PDB file of C-alpha atoms and ligand atoms in Angstrom:
ATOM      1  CA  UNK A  19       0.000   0.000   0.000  1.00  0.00           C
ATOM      2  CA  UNK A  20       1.875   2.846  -0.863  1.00  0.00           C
ATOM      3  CA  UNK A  21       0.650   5.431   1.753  1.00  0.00           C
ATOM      4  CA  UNK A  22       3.363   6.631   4.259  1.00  0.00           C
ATOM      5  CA  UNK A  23       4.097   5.839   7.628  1.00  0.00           C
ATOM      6  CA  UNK A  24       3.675   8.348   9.722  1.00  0.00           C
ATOM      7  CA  UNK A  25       6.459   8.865  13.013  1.00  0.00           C
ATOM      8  CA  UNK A  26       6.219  10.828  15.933  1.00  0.00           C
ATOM      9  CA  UNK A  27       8.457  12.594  18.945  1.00  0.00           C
ATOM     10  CA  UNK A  28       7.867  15.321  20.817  1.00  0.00           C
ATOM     11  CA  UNK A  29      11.490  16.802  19.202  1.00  0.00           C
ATOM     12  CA  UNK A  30      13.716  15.224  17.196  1.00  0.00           C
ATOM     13  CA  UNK A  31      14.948  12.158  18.990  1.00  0.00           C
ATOM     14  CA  UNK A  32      12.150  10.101  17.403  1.00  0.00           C
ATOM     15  CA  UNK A  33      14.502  10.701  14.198  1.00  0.00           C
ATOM     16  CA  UNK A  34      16.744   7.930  15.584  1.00  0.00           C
ATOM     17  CA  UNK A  35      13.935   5.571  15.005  1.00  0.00           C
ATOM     18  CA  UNK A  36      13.374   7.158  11.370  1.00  0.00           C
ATOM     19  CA  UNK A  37      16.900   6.383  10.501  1.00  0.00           C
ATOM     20  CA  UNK A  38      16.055   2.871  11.521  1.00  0.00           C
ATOM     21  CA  UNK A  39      13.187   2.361   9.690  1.00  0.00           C
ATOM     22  CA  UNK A  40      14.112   3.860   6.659  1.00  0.00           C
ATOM     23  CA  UNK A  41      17.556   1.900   6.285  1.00  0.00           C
ATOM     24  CA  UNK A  42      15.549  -1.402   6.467  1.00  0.00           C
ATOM     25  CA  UNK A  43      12.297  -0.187   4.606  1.00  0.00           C
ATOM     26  CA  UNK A  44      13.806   2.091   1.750  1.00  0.00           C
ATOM     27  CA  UNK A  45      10.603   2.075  -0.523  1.00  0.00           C
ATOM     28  CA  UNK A  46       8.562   3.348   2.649  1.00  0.00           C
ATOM     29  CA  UNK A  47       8.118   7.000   2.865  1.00  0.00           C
ATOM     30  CA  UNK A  48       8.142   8.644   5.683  1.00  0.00           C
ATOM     31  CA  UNK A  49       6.247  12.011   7.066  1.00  0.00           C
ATOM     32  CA  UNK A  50       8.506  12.939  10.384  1.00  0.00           C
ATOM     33  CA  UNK A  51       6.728  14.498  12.801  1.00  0.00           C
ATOM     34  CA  UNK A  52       8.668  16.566  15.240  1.00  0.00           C
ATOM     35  CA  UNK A  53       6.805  18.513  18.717  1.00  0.00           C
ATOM     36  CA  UNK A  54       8.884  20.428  18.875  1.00  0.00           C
ATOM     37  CA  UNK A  55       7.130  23.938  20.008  1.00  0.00           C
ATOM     38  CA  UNK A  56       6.042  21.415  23.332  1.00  0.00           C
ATOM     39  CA  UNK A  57       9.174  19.452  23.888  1.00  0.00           C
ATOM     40  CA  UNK A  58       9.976  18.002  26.502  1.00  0.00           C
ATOM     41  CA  UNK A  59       6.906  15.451  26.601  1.00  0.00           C
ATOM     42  CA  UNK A  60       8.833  13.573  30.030  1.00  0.00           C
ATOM     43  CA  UNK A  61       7.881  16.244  32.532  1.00  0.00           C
ATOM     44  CA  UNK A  62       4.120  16.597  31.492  1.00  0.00           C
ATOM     45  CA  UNK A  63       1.256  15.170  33.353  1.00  0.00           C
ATOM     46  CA  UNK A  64      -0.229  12.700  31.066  1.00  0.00           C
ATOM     47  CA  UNK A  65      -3.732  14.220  30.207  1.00  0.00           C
ATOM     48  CA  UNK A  66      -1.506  17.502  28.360  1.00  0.00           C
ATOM     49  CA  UNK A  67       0.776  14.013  26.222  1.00  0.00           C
ATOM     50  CA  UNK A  68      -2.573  12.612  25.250  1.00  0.00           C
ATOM     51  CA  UNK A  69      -3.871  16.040  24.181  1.00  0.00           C
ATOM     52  CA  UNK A  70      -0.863  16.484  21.872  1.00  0.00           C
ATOM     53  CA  UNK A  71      -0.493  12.994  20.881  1.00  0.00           C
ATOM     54  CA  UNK A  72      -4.233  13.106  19.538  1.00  0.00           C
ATOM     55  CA  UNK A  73      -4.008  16.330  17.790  1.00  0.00           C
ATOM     56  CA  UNK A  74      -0.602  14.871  16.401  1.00  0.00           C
ATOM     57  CA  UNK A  75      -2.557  12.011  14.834  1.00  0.00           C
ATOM     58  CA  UNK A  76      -5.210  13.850  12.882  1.00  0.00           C
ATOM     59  CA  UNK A  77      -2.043  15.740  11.124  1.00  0.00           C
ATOM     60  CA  UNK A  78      -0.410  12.498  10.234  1.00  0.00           C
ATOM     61  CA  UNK A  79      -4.266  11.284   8.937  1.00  0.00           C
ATOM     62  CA  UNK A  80      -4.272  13.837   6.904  1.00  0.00           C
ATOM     63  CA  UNK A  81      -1.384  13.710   4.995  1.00  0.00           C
ATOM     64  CA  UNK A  82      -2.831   9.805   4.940  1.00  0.00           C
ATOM     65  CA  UNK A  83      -0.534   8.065   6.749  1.00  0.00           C
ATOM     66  CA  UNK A  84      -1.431   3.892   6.617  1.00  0.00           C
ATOM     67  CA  UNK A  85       1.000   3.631  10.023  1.00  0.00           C
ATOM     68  CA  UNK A  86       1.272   5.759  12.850  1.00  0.00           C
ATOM     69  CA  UNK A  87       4.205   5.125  14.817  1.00  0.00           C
ATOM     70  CA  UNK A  88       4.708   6.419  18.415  1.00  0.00           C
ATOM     71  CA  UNK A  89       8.637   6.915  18.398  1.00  0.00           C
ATOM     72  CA  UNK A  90       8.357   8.559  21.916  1.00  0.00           C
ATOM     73  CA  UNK A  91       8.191   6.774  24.848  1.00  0.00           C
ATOM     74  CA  UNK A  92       6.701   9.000  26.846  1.00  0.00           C
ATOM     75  CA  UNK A  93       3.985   9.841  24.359  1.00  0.00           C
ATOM     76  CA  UNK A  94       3.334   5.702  23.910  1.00  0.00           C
ATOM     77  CA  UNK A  95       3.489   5.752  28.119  1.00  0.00           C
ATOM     78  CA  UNK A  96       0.513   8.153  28.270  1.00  0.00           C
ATOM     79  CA  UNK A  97      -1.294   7.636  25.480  1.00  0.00           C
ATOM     80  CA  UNK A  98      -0.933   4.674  23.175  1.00  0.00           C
ATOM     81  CA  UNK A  99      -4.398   2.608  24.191  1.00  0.00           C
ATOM     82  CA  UNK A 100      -6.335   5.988  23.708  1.00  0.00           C
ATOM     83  CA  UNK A 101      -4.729   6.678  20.328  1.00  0.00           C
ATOM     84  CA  UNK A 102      -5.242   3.102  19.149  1.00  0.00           C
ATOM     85  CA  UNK A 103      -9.045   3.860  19.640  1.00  0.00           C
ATOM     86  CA  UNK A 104      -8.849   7.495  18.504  1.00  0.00           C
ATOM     87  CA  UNK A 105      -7.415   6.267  15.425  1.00  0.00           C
ATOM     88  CA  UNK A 106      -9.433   3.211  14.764  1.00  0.00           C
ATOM     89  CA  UNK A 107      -9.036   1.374  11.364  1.00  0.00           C
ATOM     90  CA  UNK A 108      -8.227   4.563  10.127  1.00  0.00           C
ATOM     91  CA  UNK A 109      -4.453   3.810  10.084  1.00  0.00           C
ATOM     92  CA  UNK A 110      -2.422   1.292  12.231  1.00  0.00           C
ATOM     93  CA  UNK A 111      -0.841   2.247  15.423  1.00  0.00           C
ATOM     94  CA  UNK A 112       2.626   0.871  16.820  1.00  0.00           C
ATOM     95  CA  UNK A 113       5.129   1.858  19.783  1.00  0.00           C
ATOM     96  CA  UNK A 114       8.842   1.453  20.281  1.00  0.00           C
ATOM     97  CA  UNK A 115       7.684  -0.026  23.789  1.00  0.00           C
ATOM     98  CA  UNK A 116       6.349  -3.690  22.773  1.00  0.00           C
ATOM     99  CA  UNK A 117       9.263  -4.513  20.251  1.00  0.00           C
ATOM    100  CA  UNK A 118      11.854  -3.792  23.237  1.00  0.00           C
ATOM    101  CA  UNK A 119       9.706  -5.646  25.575  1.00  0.00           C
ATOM    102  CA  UNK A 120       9.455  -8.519  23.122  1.00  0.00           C
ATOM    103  CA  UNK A 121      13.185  -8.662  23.036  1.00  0.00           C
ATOM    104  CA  UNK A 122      14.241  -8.731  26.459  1.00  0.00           C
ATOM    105  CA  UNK A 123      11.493 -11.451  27.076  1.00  0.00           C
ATOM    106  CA  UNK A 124      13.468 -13.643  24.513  1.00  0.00           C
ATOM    107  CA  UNK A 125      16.535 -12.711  25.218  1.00  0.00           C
ATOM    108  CA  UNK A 126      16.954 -12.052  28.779  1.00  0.00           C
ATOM    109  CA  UNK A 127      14.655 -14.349  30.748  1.00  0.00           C
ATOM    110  CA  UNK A 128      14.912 -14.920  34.503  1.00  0.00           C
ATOM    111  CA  UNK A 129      17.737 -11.830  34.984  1.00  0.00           C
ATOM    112  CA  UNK A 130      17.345  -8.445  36.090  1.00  0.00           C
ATOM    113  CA  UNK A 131      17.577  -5.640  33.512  1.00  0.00           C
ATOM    114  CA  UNK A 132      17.914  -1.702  33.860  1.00  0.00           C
ATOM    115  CA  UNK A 133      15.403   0.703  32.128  1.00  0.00           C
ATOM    116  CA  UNK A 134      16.368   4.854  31.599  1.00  0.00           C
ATOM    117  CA  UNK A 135      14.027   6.781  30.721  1.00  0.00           C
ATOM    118  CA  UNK A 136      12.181  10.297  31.435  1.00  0.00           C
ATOM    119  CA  UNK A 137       9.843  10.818  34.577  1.00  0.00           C
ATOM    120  CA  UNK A 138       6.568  10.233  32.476  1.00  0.00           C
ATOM    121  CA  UNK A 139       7.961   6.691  31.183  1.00  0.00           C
ATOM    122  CA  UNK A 140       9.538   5.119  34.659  1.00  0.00           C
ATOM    123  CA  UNK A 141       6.416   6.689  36.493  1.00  0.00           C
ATOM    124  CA  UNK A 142       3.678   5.378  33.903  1.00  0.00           C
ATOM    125  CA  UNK A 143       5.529   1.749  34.994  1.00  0.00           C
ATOM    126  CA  UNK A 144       4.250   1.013  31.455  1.00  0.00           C
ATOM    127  CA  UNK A 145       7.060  -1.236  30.747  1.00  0.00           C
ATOM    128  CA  UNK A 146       6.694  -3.180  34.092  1.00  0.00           C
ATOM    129  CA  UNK A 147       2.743  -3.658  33.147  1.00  0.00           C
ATOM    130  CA  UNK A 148       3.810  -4.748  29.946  1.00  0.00           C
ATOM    131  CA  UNK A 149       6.127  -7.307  31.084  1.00  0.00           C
ATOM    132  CA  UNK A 150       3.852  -8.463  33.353  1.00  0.00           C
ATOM    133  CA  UNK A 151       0.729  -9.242  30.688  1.00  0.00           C
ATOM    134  CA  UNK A 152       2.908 -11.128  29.069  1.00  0.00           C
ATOM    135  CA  UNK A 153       4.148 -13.376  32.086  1.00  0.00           C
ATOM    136  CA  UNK A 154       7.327 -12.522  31.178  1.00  0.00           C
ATOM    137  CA  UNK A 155      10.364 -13.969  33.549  1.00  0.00           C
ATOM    138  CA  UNK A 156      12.458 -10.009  33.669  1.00  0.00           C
ATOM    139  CA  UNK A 157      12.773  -8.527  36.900  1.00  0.00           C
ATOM    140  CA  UNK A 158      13.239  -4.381  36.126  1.00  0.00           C
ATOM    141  CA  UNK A 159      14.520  -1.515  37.939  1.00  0.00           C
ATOM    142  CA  UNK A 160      13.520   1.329  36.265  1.00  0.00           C
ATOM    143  CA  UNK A 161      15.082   5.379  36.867  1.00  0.00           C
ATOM    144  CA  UNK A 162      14.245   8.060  35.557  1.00  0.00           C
ATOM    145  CA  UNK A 163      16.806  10.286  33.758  1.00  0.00           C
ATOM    146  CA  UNK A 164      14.624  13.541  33.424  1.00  0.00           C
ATOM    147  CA  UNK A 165      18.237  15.212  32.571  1.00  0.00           C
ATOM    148  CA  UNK A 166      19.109  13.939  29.887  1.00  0.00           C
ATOM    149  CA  UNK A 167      16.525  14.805  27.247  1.00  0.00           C
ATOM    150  CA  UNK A 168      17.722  18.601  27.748  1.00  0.00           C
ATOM    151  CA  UNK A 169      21.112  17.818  27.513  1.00  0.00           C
ATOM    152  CA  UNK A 170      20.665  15.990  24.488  1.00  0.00           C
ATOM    153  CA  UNK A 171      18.801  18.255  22.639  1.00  0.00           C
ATOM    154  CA  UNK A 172      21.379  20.989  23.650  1.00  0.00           C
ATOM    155  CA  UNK A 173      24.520  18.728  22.446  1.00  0.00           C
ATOM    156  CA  UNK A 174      24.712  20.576  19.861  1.00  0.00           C
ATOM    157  CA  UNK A 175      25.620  23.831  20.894  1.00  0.00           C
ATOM    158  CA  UNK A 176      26.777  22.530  24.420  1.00  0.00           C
ATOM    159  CA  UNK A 177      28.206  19.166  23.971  1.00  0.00           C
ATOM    160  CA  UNK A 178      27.627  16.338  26.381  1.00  0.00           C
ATOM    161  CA  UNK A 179      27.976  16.375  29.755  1.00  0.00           C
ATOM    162  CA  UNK A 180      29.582  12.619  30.692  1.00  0.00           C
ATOM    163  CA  UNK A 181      29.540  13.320  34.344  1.00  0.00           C
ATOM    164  CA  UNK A 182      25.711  13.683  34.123  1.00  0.00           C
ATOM    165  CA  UNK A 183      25.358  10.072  32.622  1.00  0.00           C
ATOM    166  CA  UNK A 184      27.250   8.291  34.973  1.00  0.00           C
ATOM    167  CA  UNK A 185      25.981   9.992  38.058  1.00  0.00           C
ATOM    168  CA  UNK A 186      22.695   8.474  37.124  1.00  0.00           C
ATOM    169  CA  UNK A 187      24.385   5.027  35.940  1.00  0.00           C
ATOM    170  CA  UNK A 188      26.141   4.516  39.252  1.00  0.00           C
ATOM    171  CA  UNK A 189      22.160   5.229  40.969  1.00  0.00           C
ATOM    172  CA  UNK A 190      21.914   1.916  43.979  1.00  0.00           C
ATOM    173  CA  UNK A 191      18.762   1.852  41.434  1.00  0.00           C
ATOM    174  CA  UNK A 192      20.747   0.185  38.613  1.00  0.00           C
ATOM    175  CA  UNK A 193      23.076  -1.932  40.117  1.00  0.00           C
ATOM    176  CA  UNK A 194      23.750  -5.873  38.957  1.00  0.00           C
ATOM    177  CA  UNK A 195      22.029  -6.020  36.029  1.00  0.00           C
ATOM    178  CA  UNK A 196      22.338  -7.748  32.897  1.00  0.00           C
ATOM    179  CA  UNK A 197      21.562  -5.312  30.692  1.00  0.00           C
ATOM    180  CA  UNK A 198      19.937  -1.404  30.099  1.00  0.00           C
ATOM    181  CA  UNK A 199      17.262  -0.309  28.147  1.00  0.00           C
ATOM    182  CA  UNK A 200      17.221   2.697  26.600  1.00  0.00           C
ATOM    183  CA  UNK A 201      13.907   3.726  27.324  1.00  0.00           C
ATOM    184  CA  UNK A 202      13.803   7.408  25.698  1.00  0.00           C
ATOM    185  CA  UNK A 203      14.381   7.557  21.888  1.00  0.00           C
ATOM    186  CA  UNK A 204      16.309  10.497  22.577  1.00  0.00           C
ATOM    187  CA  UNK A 205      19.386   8.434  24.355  1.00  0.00           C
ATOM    188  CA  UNK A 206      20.538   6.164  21.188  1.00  0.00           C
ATOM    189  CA  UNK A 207      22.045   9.636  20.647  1.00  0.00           C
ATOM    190  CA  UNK A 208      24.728   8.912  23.874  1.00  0.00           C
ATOM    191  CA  UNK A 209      24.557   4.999  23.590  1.00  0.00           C
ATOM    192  CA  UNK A 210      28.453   5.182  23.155  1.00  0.00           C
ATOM    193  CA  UNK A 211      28.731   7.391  26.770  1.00  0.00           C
ATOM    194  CA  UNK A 212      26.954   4.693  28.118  1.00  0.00           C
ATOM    195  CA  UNK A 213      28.648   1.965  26.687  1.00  0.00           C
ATOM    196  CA  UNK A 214      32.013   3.513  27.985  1.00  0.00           C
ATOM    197  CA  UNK A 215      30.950   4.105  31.425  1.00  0.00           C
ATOM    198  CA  UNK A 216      29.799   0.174  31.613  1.00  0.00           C
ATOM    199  CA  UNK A 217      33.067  -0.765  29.045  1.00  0.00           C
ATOM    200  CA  UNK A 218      30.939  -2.945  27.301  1.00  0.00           C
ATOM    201  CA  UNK A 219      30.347  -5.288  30.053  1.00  0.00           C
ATOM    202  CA  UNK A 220      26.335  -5.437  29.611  1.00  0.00           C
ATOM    203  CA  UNK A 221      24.544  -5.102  26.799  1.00  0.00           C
ATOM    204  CA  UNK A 222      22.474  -1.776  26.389  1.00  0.00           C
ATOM    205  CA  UNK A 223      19.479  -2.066  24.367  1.00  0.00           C
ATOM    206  CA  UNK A 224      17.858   0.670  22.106  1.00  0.00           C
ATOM    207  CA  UNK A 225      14.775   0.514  20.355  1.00  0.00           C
ATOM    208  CA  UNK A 226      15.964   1.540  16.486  1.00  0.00           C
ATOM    209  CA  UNK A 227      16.457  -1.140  14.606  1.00  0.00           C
ATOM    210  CA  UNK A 228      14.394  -3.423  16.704  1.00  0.00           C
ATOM    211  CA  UNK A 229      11.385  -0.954  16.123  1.00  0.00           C
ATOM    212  CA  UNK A 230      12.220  -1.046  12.151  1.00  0.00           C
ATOM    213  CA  UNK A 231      12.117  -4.652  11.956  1.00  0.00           C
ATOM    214  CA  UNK A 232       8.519  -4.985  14.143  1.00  0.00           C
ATOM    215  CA  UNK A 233       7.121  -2.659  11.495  1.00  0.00           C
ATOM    216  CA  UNK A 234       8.849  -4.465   8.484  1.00  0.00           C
ATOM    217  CA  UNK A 235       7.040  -7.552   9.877  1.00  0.00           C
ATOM    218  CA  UNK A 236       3.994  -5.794  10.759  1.00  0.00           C
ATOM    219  CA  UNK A 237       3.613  -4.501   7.110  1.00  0.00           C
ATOM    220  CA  UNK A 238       4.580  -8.076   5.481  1.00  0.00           C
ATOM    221  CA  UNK A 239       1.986  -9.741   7.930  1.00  0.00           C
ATOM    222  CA  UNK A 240      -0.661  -7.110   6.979  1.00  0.00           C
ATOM    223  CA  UNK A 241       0.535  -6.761   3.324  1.00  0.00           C
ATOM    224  CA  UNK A 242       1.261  -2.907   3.666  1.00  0.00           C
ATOM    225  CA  UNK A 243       4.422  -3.006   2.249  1.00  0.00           C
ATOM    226  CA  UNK A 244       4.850  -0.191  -0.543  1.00  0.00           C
ATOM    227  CA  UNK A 245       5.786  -0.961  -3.819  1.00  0.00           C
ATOM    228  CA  UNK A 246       7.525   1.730  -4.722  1.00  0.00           C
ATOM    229  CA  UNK A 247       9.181   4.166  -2.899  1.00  0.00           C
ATOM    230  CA  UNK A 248       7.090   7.699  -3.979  1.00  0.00           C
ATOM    231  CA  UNK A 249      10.549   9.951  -3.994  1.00  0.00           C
ATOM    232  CA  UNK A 250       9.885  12.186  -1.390  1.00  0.00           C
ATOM    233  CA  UNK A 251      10.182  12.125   2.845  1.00  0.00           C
ATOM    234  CA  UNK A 252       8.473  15.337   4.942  1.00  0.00           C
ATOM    235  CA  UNK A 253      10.106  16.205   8.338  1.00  0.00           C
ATOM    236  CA  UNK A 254       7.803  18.653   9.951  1.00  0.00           C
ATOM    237  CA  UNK A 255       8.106  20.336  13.406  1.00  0.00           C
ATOM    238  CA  UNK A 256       5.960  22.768  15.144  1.00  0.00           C
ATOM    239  CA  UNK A 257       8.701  25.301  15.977  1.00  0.00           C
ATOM    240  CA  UNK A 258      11.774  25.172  13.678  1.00  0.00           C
ATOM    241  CA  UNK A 259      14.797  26.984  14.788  1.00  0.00           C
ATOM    242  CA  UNK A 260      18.259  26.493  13.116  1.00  0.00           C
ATOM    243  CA  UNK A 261      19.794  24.580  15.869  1.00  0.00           C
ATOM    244  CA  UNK A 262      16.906  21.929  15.529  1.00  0.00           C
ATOM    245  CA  UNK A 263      17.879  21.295  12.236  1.00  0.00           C
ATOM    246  CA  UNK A 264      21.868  21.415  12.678  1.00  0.00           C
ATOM    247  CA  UNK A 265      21.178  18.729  15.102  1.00  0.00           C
ATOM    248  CA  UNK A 266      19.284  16.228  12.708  1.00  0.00           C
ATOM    249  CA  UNK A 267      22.491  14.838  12.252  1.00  0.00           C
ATOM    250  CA  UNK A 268      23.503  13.704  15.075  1.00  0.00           C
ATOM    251  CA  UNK A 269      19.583  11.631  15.418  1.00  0.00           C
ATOM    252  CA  UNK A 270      19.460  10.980  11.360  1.00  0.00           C
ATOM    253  CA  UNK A 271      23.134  10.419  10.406  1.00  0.00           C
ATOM    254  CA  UNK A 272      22.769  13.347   7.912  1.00  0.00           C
ATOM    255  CA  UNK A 273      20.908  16.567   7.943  1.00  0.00           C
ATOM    256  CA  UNK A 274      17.234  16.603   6.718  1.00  0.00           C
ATOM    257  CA  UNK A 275      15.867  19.770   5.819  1.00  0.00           C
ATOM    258  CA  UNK A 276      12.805  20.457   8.545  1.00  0.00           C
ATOM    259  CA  UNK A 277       9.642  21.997   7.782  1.00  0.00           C
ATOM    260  CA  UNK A 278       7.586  24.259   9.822  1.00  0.00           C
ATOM    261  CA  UNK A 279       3.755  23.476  10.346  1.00  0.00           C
ATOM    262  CA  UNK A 280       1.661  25.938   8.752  1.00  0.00           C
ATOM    263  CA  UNK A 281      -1.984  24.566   8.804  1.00  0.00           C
TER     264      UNK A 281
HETATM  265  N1  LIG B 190      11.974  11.036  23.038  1.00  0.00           N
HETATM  266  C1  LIG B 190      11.021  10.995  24.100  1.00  0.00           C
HETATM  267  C2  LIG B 190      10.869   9.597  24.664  1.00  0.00           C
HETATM  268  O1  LIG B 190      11.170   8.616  23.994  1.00  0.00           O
HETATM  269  C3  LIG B 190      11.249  11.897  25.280  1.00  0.00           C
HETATM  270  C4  LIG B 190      11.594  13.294  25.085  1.00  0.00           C
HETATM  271  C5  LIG B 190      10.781  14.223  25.936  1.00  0.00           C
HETATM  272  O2  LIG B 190      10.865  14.226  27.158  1.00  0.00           O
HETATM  273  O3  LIG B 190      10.058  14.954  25.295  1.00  0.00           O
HETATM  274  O4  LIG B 190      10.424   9.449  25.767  1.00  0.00           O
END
């Protein structure tokens, strides 16, 4: 079906997820969609994420998206069940939440595994619930990292601050466990900070490429799967500044050019 999928972040982390999906589903195109005029989603009570998350889905309807994927965890934390109705059968809704969960419940039964992420995510405890309805043997210790997202999206300018990572990573919180998941699709962006600080001992976990391949399967189960790829990707935002799009790269691998929302 060649309509495109539609991805969304509060700011431009969720275009580590884009990069993902688009290296494994060239022929898909893609309409980006950035908040960024209400970033940061992790410190907002959930009602305002579901308010923004809904009006977010009637922009990627449309411009006729066939998928809508959540690439924020926070927004999937406080909203995904009420956007799955809100949308209907009117496109398909996914997260970056269940294809992580699915992984660590194949790959890392019966140990205990970390989980970063911003207030709204840890709080939520959506991942714990998650695990949990699926009787899966993972025992989590979740903190939140509400620091990080600001940093991040200032690395630009400001560079990053390796002294605020590993304060958190040495948290009593995350201590002997098997693994981390990156829980904010923001962090991919300092996955290599983190690695250093743990020197590779565990394996850290984000949700890119294991996202890309959920949907690849989704769409081949479904028989979504374009056909052709219709020559042209839209990254929108709903406040562009030039720093926002100087920092593309370092969530895309290569600058996009970002468009402001007009209507
Ligand atoms: N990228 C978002 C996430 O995955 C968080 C950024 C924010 O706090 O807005 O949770």
């Amino acid at each position: 079906m060649n309509r495109p999928i539609g991805i969304f972040d509060s700011g431009i982390g969720g275009l580590t997820v884009a990069r993902a999906v688009k290296d494994l589903l060239p022929k898909e195109a893609i309409v980006y969609f950035g908040d960024t005029a209400n970033l940061p989603y992790g410190d907002k009570d959930t009602a305002t994420i579901q308010d923004h998350a809904l009006r977010i889905c009637d922009l990627l309807l449309k411009r006729q998206c066939k998928v809508i994927l959540m690439a924020c965890n926070s927004a999937a934390a406080a909203a995904y069940d009420l956007v799955q109705a809100y949308v209907g059968k009117r496109a398909a809704v996914l997260n970056v939440i269940d294809p992580m969960v699915n992984h660590i419940g194949s790959q890392f039964k019966g140990q205990p595994i970390g989980l970063i992420g911003t207030r709204q995510t840890v709080q939520s405890g959506i991942y714990a619930r998650k695990i949990q309805a699926l009787r899966l043997d993972v025992q989590l210790k979740a903190l939140a990292t509400p620091l990080l997202v600001p940093m991040i999206e200032a690395s630009f300018t400001q560079g990053i601050n390796q002294e605020i990572i590993d304060n958190y990573l040495q948290s009593p919180v995350l201590q002997h466990i098997e693994a981390l998941i990156l829980g904010c699709t923001h962090y991919p962006a300092i996955k290599t900070q983190i690695q250093t600080f743990y020197q590779h001992r565990l394996a850290v976990l984000d949700a890119t490429t294991m996202t890309a391949t959920y949907l690849r399967n989704f769409l081949v189960y479904h028989q979504l799967l374009s056909t052709y790829y219709q020559g042209q990707d839209h990254f929108v935002v709903s406040a562009l500044t030039a720093d926002f799009e100087k920092a593309t790269r370092i969530f895309f691998g290569e600058a996009v050019h970002l468009e402001e929302l007009t209507d």
